[in-house]
Short mmCIF file of C-alpha atoms and ligand atoms in Angstrom, two decimals:
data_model
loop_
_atom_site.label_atom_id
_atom_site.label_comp_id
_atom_site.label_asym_id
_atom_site.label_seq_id
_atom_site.Cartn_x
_atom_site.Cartn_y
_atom_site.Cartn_z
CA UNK A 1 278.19 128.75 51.84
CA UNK A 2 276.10 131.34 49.96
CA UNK A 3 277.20 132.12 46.36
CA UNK A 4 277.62 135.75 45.63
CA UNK A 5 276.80 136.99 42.02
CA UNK A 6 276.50 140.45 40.39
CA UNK A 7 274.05 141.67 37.65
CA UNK A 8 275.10 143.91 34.89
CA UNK A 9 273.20 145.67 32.04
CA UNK A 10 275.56 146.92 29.84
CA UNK A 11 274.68 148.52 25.63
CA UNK A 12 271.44 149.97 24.44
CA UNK A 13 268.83 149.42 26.02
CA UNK A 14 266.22 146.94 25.29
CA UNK A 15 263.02 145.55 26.08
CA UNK A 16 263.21 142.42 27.96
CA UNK A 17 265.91 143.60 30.91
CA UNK A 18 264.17 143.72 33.63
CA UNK A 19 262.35 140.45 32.94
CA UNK A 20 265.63 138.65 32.92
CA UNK A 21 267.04 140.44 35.87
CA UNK A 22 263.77 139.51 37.43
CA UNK A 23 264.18 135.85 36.49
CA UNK A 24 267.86 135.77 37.77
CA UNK A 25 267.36 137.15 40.87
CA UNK A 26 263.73 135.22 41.60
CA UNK A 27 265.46 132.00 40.56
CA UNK A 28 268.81 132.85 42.62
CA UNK A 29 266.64 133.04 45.67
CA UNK A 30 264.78 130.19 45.09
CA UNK A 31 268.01 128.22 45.24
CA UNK A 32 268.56 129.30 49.16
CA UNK A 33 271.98 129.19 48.37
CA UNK A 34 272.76 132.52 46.10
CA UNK A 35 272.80 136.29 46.51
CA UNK A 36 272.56 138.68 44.02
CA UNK A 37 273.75 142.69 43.61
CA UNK A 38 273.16 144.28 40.95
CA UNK A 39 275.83 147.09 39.40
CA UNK A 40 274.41 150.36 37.85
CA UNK A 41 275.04 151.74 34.76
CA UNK A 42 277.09 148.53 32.80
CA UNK A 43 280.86 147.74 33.30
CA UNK A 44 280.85 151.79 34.66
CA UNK A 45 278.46 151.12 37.95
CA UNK A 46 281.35 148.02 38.87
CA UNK A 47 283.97 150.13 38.21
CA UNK A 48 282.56 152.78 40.25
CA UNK A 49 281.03 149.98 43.34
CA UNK A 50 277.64 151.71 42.95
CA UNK A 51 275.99 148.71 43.92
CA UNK A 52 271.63 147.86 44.08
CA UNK A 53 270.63 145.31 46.66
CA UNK A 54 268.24 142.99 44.56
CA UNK A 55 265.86 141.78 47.38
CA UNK A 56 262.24 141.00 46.70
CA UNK A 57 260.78 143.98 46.86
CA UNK A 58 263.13 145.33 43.78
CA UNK A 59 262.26 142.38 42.01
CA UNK A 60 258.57 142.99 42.11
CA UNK A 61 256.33 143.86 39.19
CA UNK A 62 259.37 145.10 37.08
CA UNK A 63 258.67 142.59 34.05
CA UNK A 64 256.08 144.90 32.20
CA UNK A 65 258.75 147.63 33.00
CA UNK A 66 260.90 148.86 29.83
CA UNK A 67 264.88 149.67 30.19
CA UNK A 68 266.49 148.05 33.37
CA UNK A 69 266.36 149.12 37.06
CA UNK A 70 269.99 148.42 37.13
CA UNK A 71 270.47 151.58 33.86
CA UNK A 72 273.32 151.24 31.52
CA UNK A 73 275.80 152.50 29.73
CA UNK A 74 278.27 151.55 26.56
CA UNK A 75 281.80 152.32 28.52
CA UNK A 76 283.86 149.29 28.24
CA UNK A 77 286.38 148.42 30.90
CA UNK A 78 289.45 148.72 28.64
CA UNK A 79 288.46 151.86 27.35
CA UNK A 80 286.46 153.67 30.09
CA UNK A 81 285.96 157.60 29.96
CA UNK A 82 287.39 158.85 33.08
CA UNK A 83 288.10 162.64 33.63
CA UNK A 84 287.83 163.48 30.25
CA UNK A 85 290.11 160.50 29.02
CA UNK A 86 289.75 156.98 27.71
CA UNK A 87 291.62 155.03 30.64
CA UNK A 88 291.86 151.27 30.83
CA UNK A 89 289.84 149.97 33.92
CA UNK A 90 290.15 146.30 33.65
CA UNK A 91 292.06 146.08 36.67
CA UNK A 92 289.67 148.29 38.58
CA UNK A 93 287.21 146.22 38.02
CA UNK A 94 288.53 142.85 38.47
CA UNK A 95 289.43 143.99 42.42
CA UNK A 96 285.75 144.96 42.69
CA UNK A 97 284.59 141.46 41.64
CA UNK A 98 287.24 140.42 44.62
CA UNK A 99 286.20 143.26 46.77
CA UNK A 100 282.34 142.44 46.77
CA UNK A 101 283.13 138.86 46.74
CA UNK A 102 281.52 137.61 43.97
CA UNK A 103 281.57 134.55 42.68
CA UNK A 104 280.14 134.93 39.14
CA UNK A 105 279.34 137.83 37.31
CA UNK A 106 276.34 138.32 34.49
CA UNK A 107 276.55 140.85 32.04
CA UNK A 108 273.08 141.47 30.34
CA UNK A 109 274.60 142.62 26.90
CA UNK A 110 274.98 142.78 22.65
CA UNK A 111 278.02 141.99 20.50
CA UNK A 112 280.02 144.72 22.41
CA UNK A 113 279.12 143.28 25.82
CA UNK A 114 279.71 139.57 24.86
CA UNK A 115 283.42 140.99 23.94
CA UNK A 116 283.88 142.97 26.70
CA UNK A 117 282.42 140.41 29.13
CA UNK A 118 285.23 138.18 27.34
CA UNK A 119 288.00 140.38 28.27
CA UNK A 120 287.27 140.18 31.60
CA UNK A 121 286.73 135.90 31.87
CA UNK A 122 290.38 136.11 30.20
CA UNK A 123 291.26 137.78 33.18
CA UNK A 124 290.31 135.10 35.48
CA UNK A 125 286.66 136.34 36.34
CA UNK A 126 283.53 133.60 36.22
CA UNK A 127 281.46 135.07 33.51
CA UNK A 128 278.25 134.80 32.28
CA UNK A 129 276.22 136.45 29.66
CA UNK A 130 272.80 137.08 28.13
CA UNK A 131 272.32 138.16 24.39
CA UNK A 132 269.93 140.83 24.47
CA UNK A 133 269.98 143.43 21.65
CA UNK A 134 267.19 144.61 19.37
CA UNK A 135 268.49 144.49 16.14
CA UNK A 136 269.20 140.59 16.77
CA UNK A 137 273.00 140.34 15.72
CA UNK A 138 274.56 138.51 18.64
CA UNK A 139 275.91 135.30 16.77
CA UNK A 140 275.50 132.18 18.64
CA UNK A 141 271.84 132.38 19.82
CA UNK A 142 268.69 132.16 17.36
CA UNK A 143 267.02 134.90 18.92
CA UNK A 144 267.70 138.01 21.26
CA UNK A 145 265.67 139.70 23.85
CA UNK A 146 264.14 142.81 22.91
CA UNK A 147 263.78 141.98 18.98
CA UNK A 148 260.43 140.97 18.96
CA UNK A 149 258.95 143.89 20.77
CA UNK A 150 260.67 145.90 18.40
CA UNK A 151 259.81 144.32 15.95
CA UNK A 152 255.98 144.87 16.68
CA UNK A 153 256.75 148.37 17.19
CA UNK A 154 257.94 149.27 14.04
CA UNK A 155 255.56 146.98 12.42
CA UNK A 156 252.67 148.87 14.02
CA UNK A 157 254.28 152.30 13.17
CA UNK A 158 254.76 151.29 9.51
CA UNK A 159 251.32 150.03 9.64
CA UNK A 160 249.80 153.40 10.44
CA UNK A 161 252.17 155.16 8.26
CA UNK A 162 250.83 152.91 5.25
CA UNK A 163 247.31 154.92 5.52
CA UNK A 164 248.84 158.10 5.34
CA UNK A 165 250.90 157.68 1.91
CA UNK A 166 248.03 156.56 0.27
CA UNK A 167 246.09 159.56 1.57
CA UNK A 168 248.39 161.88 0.06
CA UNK A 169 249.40 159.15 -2.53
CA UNK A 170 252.97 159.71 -1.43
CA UNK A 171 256.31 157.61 -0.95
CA UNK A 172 257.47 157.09 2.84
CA UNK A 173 260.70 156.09 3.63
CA UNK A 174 261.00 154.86 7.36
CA UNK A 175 264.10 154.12 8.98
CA UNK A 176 264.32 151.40 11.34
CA UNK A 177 267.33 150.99 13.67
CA UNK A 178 269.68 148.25 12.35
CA UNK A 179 273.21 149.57 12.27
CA UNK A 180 274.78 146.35 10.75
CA UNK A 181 272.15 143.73 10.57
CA UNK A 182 269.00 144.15 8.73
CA UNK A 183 266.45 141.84 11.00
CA UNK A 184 264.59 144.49 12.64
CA UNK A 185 263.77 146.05 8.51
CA UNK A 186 263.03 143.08 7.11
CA UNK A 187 260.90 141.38 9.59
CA UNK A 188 258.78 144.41 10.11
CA UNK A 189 258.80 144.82 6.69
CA UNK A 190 257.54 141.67 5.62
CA UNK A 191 255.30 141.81 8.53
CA UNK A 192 253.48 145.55 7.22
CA UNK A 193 253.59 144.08 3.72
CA UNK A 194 256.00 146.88 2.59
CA UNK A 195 256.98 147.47 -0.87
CA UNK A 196 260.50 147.94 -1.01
CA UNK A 197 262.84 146.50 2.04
CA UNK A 198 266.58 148.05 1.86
CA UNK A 199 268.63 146.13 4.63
CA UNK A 200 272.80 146.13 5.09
CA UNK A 201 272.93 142.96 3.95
CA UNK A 202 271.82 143.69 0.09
CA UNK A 203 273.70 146.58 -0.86
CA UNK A 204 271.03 148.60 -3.30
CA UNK A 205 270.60 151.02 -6.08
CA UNK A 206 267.83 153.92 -5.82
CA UNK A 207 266.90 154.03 -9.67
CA UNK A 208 265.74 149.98 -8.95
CA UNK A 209 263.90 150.60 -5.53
CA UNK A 210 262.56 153.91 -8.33
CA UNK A 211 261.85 151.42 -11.01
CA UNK A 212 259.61 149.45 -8.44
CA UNK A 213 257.86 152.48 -7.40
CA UNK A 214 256.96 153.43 -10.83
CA UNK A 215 256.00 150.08 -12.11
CA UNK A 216 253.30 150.13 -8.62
CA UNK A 217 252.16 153.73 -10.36
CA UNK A 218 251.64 152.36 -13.89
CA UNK A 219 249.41 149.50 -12.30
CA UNK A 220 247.45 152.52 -10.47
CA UNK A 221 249.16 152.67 -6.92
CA UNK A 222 250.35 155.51 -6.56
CA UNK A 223 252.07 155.18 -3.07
CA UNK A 224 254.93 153.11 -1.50
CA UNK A 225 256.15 152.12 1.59
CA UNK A 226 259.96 151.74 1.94
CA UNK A 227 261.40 150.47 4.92
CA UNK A 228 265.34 150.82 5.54
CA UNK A 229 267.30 149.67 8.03
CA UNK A 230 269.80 152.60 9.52
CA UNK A 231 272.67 150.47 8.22
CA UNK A 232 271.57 149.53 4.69
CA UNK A 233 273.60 150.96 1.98
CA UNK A 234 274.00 152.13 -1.87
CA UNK A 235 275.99 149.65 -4.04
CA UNK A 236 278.22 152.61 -4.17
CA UNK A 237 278.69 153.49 -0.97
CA UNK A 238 279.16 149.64 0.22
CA UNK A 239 282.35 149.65 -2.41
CA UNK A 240 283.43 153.06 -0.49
CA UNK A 241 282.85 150.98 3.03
CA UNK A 242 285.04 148.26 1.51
CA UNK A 243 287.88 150.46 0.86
CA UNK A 244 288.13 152.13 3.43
CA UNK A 245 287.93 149.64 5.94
CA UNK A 246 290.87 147.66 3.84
CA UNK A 247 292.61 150.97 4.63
CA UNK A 248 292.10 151.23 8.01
CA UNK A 249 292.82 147.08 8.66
CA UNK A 250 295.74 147.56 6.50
CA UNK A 251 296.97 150.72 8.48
CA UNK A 252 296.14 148.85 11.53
CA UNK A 253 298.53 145.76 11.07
CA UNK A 254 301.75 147.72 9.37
CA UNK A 255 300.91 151.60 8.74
CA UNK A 256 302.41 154.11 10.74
CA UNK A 257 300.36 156.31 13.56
CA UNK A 258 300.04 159.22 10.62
CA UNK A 259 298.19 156.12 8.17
CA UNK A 260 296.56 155.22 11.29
CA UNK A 261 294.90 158.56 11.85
CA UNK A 262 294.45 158.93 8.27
CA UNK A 263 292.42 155.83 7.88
CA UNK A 264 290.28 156.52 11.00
CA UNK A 265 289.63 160.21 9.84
CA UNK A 266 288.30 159.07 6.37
CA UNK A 267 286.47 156.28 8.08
CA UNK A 268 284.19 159.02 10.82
CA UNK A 269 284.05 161.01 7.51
CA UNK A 270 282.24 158.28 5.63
CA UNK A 271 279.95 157.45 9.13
CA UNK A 272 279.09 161.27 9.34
CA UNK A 273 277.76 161.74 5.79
CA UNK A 274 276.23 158.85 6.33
CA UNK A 275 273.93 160.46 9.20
CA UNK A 276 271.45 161.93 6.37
CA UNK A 277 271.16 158.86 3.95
CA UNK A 278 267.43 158.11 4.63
CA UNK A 279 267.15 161.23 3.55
CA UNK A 280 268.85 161.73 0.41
CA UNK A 281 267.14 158.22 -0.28
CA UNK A 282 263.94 159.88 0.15
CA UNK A 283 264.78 163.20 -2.25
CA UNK A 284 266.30 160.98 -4.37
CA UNK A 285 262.96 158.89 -4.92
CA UNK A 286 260.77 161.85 -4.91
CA UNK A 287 262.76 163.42 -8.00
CA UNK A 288 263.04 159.96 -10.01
CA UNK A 289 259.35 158.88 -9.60
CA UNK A 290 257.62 162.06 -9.63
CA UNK A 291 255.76 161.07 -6.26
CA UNK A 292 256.36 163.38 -3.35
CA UNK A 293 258.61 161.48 0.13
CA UNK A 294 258.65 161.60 3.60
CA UNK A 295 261.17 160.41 6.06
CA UNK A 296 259.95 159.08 9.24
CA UNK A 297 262.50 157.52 11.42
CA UNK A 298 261.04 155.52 13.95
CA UNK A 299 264.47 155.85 16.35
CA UNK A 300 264.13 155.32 20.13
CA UNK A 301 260.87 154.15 20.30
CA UNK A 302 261.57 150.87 19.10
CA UNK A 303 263.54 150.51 22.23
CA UNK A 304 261.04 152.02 25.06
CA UNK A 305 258.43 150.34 26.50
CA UNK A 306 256.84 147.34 27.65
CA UNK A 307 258.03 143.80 26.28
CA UNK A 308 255.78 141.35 24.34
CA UNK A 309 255.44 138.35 25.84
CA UNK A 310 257.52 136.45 23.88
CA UNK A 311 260.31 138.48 24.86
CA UNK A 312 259.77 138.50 28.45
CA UNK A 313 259.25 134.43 28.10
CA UNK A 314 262.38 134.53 26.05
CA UNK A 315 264.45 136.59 29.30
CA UNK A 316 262.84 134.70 31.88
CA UNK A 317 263.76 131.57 30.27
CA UNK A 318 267.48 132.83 29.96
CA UNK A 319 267.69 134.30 33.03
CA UNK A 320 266.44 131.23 34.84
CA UNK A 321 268.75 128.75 33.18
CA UNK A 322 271.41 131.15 33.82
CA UNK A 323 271.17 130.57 37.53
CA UNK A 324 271.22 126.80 36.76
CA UNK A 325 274.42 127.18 35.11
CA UNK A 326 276.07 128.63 37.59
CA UNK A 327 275.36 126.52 40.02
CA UNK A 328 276.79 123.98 37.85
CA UNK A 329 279.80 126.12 37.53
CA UNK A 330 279.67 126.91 33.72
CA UNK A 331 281.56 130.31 33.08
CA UNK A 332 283.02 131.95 30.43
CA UNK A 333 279.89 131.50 28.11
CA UNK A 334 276.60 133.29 26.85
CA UNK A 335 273.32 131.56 27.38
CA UNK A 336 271.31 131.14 24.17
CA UNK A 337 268.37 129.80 22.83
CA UNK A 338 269.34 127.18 20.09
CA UNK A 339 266.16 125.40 18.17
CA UNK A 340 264.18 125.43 21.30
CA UNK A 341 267.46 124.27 24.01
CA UNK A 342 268.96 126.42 26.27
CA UNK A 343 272.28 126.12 25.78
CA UNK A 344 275.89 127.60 27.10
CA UNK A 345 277.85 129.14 24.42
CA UNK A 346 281.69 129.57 25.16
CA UNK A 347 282.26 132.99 24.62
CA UNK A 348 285.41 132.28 22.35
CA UNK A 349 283.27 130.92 20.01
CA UNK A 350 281.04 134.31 19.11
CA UNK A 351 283.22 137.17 20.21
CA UNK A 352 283.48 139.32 17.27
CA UNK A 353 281.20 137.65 15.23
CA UNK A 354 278.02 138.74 13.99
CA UNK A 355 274.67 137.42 12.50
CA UNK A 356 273.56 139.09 9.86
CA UNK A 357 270.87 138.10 7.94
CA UNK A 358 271.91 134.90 5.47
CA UNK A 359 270.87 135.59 1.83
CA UNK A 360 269.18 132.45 1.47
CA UNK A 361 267.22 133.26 4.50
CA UNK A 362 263.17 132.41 4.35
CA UNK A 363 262.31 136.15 5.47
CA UNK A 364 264.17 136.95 1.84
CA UNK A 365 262.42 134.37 -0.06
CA UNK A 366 259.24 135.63 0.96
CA UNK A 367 259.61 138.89 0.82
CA UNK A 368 260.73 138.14 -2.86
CA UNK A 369 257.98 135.98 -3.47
CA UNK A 370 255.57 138.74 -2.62
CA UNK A 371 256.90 141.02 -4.74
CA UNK A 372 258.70 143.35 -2.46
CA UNK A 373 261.75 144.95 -4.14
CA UNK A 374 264.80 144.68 -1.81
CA UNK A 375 267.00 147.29 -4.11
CA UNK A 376 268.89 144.74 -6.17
O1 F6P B 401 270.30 148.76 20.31
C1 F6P B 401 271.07 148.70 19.13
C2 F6P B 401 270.84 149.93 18.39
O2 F6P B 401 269.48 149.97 18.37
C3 F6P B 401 271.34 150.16 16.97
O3 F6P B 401 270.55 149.66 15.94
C4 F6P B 401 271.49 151.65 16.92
O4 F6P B 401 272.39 152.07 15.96
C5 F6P B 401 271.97 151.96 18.27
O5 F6P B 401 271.38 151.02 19.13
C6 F6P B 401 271.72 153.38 18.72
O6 F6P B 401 271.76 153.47 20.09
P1 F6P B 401 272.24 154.70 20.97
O7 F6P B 401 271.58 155.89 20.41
O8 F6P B 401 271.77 154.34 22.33
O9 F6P B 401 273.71 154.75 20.88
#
């Protein structure tokens, strides 16, 4: 009898999805024995049965396509807007995987869909996942789909931004996206030969990313290129970050609903003035070095367009094995890339974890080595 399996791309986008939806689906048919529907939108499209038949004519020539056939969205089943409200859909869901008689389910995903995916195997479901993200954070795989696109993106961008500040012999700041890992900064930045890298990982302080900048004037350069990653923050403002999410945990576990609210406020109010720190950075630099700044932040369009190729090998290699896996039965687990294997990671084993960059990583040595100034 025919296995039945659904598709899901769930999170930000990212480049790669359609070549591992492609690779799924080409690999499914090749079995003879599997058929595959995809769900639109994420977790929303199965919670809603808007369904896409994945034949071979879908499957063609989408692997140079950016963002996925199948859209997406970041609703989570537990938490899913519905008429205005935050409702919990877990149940609605888990009929629909009954109703369209699947048999396994893959969820295309980040950290958020690797938890959310693991909600619903705890509800009985046969899940599998794929780590896709481009700020590479999923823990449990070495690499994710989508990074190394990005990667070149931002590179390139930085690149061309490098001739204009030494036109105008000016400081750019550029953010890159990042929000709690700094891969996507410092790999780009290494890669552009930047001068000062700020990631979340090595909390900084302007007047020493200034100092740096001054010391490249005195030896006659009078420009800089300073990467930061959207999460990267001041040694101050990580000690702020600290406290209050000690609040908010400690709120959480025996606070009543006023601390509760209380904690969350002053938590959105630290995330909203947050919104303009590239910016301050860069006024901040331009009054302690005398050189005039510029923001650029790069945004979006490190997550349109076509793949590289090593992210669509990456995908198709994930999405193939994937197939293999289930037909093995494996569920319950994300399919990584570990030193070159293809392996199945039980999802217990990364759900709320993250992987940020390690401080004795290689990228950080080098970058050091070079001379870069990473704000400590
Ligand atoms: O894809 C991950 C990520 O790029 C983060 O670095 C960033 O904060 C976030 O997505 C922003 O995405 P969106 O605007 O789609 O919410």
């Amino acid at each position: 009898m025919n296995k039945h399996v659904g598709i899901l791309t769930a999170g930000g986008d990212s480049p790669g999805l359609n070549a591992a939806i492609r690779a799924i689906g080409k690999s499914a048919m090749d079995t003879g024995r599997m058929e595959i529907v995809g769900f639109r939108d994420g977790f929303r499209g199965l919670m809603e049965n808007r369904v896409m038949r994945l034949d071979r004519s879908m499957l063609s020539s989408i692997m140079t396509l950016g963002g996925t056939i199948l859209g997406t969205s970041r609703d989570k089943p537990h938490k899913m807007p519905v008429g205005g409200e935050l409702m919990d859909m877990t149940e609605v869901i888990c009929d629909n995987y009954y109703r369209h008689n699947l048999d396994a389910l893959i969820c295309i995903g980040g950290g958020g869909t690797q938890k959310n995916a693991y909600r619903l195997a705890q509800k009985g479901l046969n899940i599998l996942t794929l780590p896709k993200t481009i700020d590479n954070d999923v823990a449990g795989t070495d690499m994710t789909f989508g990074f190394d696109t990005a990667m070149e993106i931002a590179t390139e961008a930085i690149d061309r931004l490098h001739s204009t500040a030494h036109s105008h012999h000016r400081i750019i700041v550029v953010e890159v996206m990042g929000h709690n890992a700094g891969w996507l900064a410092l790999g780009a930045g290494v890669a552009s030969g930047s001068d000062v890298i700020l990631i979340p990982e090595i909390p900084y302080e302007a007047k020493k990313v200034a100092k740096a900048i001054r010391t490249r004037k005195q030896r006659g350069t009078n420009f800089s290129i300073v990467v930061v990653a959207e999460g990267a923050l001041s040694v101050d403002e990580k000690k702020k970050l600290d406290k209050i999410r000690k609040e908010k945990l400690k709120a959480k576990e025996k606070g009543s609903s006023k601390d509760r609210k209380k904690s969350q406020d002053a938590y959105q109010k630290f995330n909203r003035s947050r919104s303009t720190h590239t910016l301050k950075l860069a006024e901040q630099l331009e009054e302690m070095t005398g050189l005039e700044a510029r923001l650029t932040i790069l945004g979006h369009l490190q997550r349109g367009g076509t793949p590289s190729a090593t992210d669509r090998v990456l995908a198709t290699q994930l999405g193939s094995a994937c197939v293999d896996f289930i037909e093995q039965g494996v569920s319950g687990a994300m399919v990584a890339m570990r030193e070159d294997n293809i392996v199945a990671v039980p999802l217990e084993e990364i759900v709320g974890q993250r992987k940020m960059v390690p401080l004795d990583h290689s990228w950080i040595a080098s970058a050091r080595s070079v001379g870069t100034c990473l704000g400590d």
